Coordinates of C-alpha atoms and ligand atoms in Angstrom, one line a residue:
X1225 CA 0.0 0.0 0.0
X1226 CA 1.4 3.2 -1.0
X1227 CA -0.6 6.4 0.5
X1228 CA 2.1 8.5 -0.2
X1229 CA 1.1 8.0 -4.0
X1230 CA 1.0 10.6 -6.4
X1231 CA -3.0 9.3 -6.8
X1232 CA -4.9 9.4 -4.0
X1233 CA -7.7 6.8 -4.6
X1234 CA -11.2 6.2 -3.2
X1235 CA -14.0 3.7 -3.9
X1236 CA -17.2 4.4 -2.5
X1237 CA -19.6 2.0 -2.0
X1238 CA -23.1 3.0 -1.6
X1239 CA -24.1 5.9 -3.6
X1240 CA -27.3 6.9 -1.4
X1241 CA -27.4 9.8 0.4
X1242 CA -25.0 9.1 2.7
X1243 CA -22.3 8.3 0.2
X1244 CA -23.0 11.0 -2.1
X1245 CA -22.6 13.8 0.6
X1246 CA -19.4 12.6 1.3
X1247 CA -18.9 12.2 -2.3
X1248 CA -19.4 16.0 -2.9
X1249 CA -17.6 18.0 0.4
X1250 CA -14.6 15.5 -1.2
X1251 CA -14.8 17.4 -4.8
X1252 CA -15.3 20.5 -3.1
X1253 CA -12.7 20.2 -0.1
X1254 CA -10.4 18.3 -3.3
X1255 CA -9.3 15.7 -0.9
X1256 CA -8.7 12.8 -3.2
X1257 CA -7.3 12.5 -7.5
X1258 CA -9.9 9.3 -7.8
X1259 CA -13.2 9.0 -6.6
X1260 CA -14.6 5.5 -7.7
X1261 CA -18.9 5.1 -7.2
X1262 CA -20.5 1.4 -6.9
X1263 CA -23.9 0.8 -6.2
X1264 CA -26.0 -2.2 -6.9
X1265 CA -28.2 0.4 -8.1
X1266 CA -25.6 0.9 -11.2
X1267 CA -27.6 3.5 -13.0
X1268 CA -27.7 5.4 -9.9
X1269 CA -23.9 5.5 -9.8
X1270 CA -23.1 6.1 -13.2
X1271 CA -26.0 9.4 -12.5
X1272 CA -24.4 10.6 -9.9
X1273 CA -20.9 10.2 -11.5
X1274 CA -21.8 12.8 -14.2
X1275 CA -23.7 14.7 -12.2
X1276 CA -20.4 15.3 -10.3
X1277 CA -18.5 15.8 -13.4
X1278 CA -20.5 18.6 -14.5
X1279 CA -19.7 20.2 -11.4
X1280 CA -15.9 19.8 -12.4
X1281 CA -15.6 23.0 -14.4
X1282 CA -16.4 24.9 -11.5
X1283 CA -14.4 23.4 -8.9
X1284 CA -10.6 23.9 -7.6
X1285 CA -10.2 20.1 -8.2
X1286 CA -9.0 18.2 -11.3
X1287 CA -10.5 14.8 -10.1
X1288 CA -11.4 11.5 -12.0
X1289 CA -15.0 11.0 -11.5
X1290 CA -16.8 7.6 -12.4
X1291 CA -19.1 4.7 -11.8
X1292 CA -16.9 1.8 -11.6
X1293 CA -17.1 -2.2 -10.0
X1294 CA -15.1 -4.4 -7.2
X1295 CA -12.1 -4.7 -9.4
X1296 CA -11.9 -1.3 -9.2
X1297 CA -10.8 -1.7 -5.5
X1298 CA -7.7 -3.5 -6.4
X1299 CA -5.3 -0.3 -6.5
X1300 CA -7.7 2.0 -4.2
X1301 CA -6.2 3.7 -0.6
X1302 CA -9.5 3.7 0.8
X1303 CA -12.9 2.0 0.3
X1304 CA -15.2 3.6 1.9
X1305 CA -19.1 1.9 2.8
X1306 CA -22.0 3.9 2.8
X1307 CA -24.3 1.1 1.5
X1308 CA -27.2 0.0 3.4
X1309 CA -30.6 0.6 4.5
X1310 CA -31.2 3.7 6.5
X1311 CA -33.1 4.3 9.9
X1312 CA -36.9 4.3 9.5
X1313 CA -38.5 7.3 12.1
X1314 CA -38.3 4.8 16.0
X1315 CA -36.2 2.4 14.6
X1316 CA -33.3 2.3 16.6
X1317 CA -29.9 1.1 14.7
X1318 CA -29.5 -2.0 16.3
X1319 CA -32.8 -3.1 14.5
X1320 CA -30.9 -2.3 11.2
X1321 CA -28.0 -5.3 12.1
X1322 CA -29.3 -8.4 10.6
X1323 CA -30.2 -6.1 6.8
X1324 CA -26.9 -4.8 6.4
X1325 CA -24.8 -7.4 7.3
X1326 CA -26.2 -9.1 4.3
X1327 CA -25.5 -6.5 2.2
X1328 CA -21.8 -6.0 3.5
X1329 CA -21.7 -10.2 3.0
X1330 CA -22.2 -9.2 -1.0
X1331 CA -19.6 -6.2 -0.2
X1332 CA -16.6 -7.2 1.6
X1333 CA -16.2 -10.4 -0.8
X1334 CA -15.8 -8.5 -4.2
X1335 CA -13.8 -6.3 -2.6
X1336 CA -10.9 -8.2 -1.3
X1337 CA -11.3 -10.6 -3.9
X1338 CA -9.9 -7.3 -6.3
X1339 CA -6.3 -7.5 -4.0
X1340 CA -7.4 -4.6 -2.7
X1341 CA -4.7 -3.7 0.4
X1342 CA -6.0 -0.3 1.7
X1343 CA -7.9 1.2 5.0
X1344 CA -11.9 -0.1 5.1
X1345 CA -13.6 3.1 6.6
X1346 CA -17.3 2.3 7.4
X1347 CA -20.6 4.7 7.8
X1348 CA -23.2 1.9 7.6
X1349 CA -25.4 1.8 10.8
X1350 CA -25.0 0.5 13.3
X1351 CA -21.5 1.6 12.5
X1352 CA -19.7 0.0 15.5
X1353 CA -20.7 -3.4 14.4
X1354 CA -20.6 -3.0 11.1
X1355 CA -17.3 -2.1 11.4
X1356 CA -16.2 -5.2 13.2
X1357 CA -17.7 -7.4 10.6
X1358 CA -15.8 -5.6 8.0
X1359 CA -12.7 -6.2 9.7
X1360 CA -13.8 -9.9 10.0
X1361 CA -15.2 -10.5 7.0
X1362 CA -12.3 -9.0 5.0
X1363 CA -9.6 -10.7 7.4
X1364 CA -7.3 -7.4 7.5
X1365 CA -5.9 -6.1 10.2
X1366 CA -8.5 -4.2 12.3
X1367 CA -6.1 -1.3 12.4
X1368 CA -6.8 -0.6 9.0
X1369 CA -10.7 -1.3 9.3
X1370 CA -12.3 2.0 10.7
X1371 CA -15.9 3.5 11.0
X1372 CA -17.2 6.6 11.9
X1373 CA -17.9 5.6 15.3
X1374 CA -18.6 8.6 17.4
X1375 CA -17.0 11.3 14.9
X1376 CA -20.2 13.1 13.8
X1377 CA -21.5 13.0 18.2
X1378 CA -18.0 14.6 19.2
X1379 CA -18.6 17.6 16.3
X1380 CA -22.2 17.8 17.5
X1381 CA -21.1 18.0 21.0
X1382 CA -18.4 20.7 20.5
X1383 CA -20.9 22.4 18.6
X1384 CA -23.5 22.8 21.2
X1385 CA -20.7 23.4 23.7
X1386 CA -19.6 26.5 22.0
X1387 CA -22.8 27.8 21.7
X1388 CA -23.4 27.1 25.4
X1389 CA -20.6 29.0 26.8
X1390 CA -20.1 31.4 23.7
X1391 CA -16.3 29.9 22.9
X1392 CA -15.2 28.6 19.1
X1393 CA -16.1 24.8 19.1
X1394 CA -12.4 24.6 18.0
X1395 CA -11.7 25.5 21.7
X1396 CA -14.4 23.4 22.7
X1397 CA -12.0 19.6 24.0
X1398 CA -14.8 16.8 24.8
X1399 CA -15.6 13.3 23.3
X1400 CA -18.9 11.6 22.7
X1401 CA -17.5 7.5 23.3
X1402 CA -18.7 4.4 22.9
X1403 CA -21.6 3.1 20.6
X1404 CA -22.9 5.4 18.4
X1405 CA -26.2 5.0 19.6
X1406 CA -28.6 4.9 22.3
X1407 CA -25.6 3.5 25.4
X1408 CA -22.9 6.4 24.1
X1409 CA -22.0 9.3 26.6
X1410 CA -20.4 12.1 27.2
X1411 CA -17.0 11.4 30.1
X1412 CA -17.4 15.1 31.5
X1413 CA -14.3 14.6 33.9
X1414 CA -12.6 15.1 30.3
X1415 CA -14.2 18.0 28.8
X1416 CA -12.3 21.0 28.9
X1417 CA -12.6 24.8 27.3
X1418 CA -8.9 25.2 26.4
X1419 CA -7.3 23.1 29.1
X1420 CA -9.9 24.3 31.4
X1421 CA -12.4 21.7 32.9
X1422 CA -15.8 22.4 31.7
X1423 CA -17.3 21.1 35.4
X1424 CA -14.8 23.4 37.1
X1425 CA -16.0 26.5 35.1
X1426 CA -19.5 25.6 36.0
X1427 CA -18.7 25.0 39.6
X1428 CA -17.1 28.7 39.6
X1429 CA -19.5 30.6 37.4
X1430 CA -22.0 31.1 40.2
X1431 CA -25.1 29.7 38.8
X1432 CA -23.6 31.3 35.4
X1433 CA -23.2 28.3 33.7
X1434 CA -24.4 24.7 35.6
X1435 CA -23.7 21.1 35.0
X1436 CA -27.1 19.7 35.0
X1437 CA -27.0 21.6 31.2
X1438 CA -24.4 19.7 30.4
X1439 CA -26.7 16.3 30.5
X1440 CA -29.0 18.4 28.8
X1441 CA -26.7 18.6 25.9
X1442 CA -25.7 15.1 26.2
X1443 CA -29.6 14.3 25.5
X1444 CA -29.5 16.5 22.9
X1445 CA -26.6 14.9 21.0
X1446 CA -27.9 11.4 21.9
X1447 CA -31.3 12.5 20.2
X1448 CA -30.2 14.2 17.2
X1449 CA -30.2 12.0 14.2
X1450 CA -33.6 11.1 15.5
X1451 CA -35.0 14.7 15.5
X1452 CA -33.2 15.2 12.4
X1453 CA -35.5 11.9 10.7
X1454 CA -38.1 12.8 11.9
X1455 CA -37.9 16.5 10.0
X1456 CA -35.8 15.2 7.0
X1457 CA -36.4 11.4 7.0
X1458 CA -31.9 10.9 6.7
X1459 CA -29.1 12.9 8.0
X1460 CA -26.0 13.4 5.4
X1461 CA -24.3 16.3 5.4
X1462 CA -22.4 16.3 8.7
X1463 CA -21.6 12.2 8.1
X1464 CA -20.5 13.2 5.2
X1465 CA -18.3 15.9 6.5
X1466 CA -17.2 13.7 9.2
X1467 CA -15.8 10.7 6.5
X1468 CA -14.2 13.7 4.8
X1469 CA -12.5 15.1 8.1
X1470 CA -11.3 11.3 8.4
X1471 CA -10.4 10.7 4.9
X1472 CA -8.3 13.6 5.1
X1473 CA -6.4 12.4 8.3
X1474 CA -5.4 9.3 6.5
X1475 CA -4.1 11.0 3.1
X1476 CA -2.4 13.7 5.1
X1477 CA -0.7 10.8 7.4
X1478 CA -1.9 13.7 10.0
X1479 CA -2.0 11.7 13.3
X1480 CA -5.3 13.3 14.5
X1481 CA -7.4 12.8 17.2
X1482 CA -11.2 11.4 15.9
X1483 CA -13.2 9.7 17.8
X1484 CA -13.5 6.5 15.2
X1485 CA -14.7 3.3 16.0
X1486 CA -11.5 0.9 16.5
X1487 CA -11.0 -2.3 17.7
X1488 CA -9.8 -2.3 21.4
X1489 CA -6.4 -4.3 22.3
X1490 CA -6.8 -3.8 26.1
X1491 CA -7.7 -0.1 26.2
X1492 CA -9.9 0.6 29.0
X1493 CA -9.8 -3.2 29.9
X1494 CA -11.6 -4.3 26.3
X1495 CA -10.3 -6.6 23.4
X1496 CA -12.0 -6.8 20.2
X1497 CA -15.0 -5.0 20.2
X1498 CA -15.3 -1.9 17.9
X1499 CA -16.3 1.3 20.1
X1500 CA -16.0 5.0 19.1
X1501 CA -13.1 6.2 21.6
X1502 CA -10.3 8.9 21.0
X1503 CA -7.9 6.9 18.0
X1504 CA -4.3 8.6 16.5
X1505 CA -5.5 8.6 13.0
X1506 CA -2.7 8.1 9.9
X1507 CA -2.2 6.7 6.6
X1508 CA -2.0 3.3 8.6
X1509 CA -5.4 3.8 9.8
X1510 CA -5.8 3.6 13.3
X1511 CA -1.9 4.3 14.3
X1512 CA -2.8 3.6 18.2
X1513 CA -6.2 4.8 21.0
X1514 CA -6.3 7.1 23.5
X1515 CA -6.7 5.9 27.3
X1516 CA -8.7 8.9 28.5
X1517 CA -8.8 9.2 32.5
X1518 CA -12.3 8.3 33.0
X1519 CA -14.0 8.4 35.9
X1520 CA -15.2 5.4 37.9
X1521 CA -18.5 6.1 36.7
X1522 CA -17.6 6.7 33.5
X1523 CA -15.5 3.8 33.1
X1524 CA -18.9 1.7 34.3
X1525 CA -20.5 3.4 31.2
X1526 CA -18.2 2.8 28.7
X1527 CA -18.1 -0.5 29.7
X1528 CA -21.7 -1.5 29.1
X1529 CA -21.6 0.3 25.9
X1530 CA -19.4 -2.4 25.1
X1531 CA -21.2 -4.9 26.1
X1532 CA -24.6 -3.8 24.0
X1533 CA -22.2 -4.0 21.4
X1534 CA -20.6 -7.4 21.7
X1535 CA -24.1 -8.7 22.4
X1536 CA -25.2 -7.8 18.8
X1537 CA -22.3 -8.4 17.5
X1538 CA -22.4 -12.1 19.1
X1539 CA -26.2 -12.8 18.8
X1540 CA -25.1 -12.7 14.7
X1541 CA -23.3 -15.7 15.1
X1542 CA -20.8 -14.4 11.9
X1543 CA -18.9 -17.9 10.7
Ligands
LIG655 P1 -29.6 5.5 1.1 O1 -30.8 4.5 1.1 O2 -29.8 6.8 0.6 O3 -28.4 4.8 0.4 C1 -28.0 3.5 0.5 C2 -27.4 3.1 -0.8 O4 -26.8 1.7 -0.6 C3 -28.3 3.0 -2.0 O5 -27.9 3.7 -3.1 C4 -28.4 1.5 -2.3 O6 -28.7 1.2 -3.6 C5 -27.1 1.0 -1.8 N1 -27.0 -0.4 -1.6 C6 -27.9 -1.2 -0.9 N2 -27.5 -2.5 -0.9 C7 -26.3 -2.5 -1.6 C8 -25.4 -3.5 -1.9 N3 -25.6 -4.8 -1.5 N4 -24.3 -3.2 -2.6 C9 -24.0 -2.0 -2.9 N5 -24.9 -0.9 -2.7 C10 -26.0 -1.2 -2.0 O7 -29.2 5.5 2.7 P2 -28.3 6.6 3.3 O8 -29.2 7.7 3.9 O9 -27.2 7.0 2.4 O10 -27.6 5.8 4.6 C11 -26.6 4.9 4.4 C12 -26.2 4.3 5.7 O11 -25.5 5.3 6.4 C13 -27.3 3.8 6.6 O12 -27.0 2.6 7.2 C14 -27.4 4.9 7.6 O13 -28.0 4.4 8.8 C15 -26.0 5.2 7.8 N6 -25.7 6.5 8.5 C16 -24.6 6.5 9.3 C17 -24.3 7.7 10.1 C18 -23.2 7.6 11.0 O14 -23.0 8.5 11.9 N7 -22.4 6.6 11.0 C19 -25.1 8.8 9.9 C20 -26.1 8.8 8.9 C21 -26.4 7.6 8.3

């Protein structure tokens, strides 16, 4: 695998909403020099591919553009999964599981079948675990298997934070961890404004600011792709954003902080099950995860997040 290569290469599979928003902040943000489209739905990708193309002429990017297959995947960096069914309005992502892991059945095959040698990034739902059955399905090392995780919660998160205490979200330090879903949560011991604790400021502020609006914005994050279904039936743009922001961390071998969904190799006292948690993202993938200082309490919650998640995964019974 060469990232440093002079073509930076990306399939995407799934050209639904999902996939196409990413598809489009990556023309705009010019991130990649190939961007590959494979559907099922083949007349859908080869639609969207022009409808990108035409977009070409008024872009700052030179990039080749078109609806492709598997073998495609044989010289790609990254092959990114966006395929699947989406949320209905109540249906909570766990319900998805037994639907799209058929789907990434007729996926992950194809794909390595093509020699393909890259970094799997996944946005399917529920991402944690269909992460993990990317990384077992395709037999690569989990390392270079990522998903989302917890990516698009963290932004959402820092964004409500900086409107909450008036501060750029870019100042704004605190992680959304574990599923991405109903059992993730917010470790407040961790959230800081600059290096300041968030709980501290609240302690000090004299009724200014207070903590019980900080599980108020943890509800809020927790509830938002629902509230956002429910107005708009799917939620795109910031996903889309978010594979972007990660994308970009693995071309530019930038060893950034993401919350992604990784497989753990003892962190916080868990071993192969795929959480979102603070990962070093680089052109290997996931270069190494973070061991926050949780709290007791927090530890407990992270914990059974795992667990949810190994449940599913297990109850799948995959080979
Ligand atoms: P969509 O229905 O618009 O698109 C799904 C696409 O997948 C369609 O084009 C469909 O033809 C294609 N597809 C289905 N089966 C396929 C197969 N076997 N092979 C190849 N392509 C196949 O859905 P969407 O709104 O784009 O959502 C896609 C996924 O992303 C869903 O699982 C959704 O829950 C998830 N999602 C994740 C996050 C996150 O934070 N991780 C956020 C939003 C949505």
């Amino acid at each position: 695998m060469d990232m440093i290569s002079e073509n930076r290469k990306v399939v995407l599979i799934g050209t639904g909403m999902v996939g196409m928003s990413y598809a489009y902040a990556l023309l705009n943000q010019n991130v990649c020099d190939e961007l590959v489209l494979v559907d099922v739905d083949r007349k859908r990708a080869e639609g969207e591919a022009m409808d990108l193309n035409h977009g070409l002429a008024f872009s700052g990017s030179n990039m080749k553009i078109y609806a492709g297959s598997y073998d495609d995947c044989g010289d790609a960096d990254i092959v990114t999964i966006c395929a699947g069914v989406a949320q209905k309005p109540g249906e909570s992502r766990l319900d998805l599981l037994q639907r799209n892991t058929a789907v990434f059945r007729s996926i992950i095959d194809p794909v390595t079948e093509s020699g393909f040698n890259g970094i799997f990034l996944v946005a399917t739902n529920p991402v944690d675990i269909m992460t993990r059955i990317t990384a077992v399905l395709s037999g690569f090392n989990p390392r270079r298997v990522l998903g989302t995780g917890t990516a698009l919660d963290t932004a959402r998160l820092r964004y409500l934070l900086g409107e909450y205490f008036h501060v750029d979200p870019r100042n704004m330090h605190a992680y959304v961890m574990g599923e991405h879903g109903d059992s993730e949560f917010v470790p407040w011991s961790q959230a800081m404004m600059a290096t300041k604790p968030v709980l501290s400021i609240c302690e000090e502020s004299n009724g200014k600011y207070c903590c019980e609006e900080m599980e108020r914005i943890t509800e809020e994050v927790r509830g938002a792709a629902q509230k956002i279904i429910e107005a708009k039936r799917a939620t795109y743009y910031g996903i889309g954003m978010a594979l972007v922001r990660i994308t970009r961390a693995i071309f530019g071998n930038e060893n950034s902080v993401l919350t992604v969904s990784a497989m753990m190799r003892g962190e916080y006292g868990e071993t192969g099950v795929f959480v979102g948690a603070p990962c070093i993202v680089n052109r290997n993938g996931v270069q190494r995860i973070l061991q926050l200082s949780l709290s007791d309490d927090e530890m407990a919650k992270f914990k059974a997040s795992c667990k949810t998640l190994r449940t599913h995964f297990d109850e799948l019974e995959l080979q």
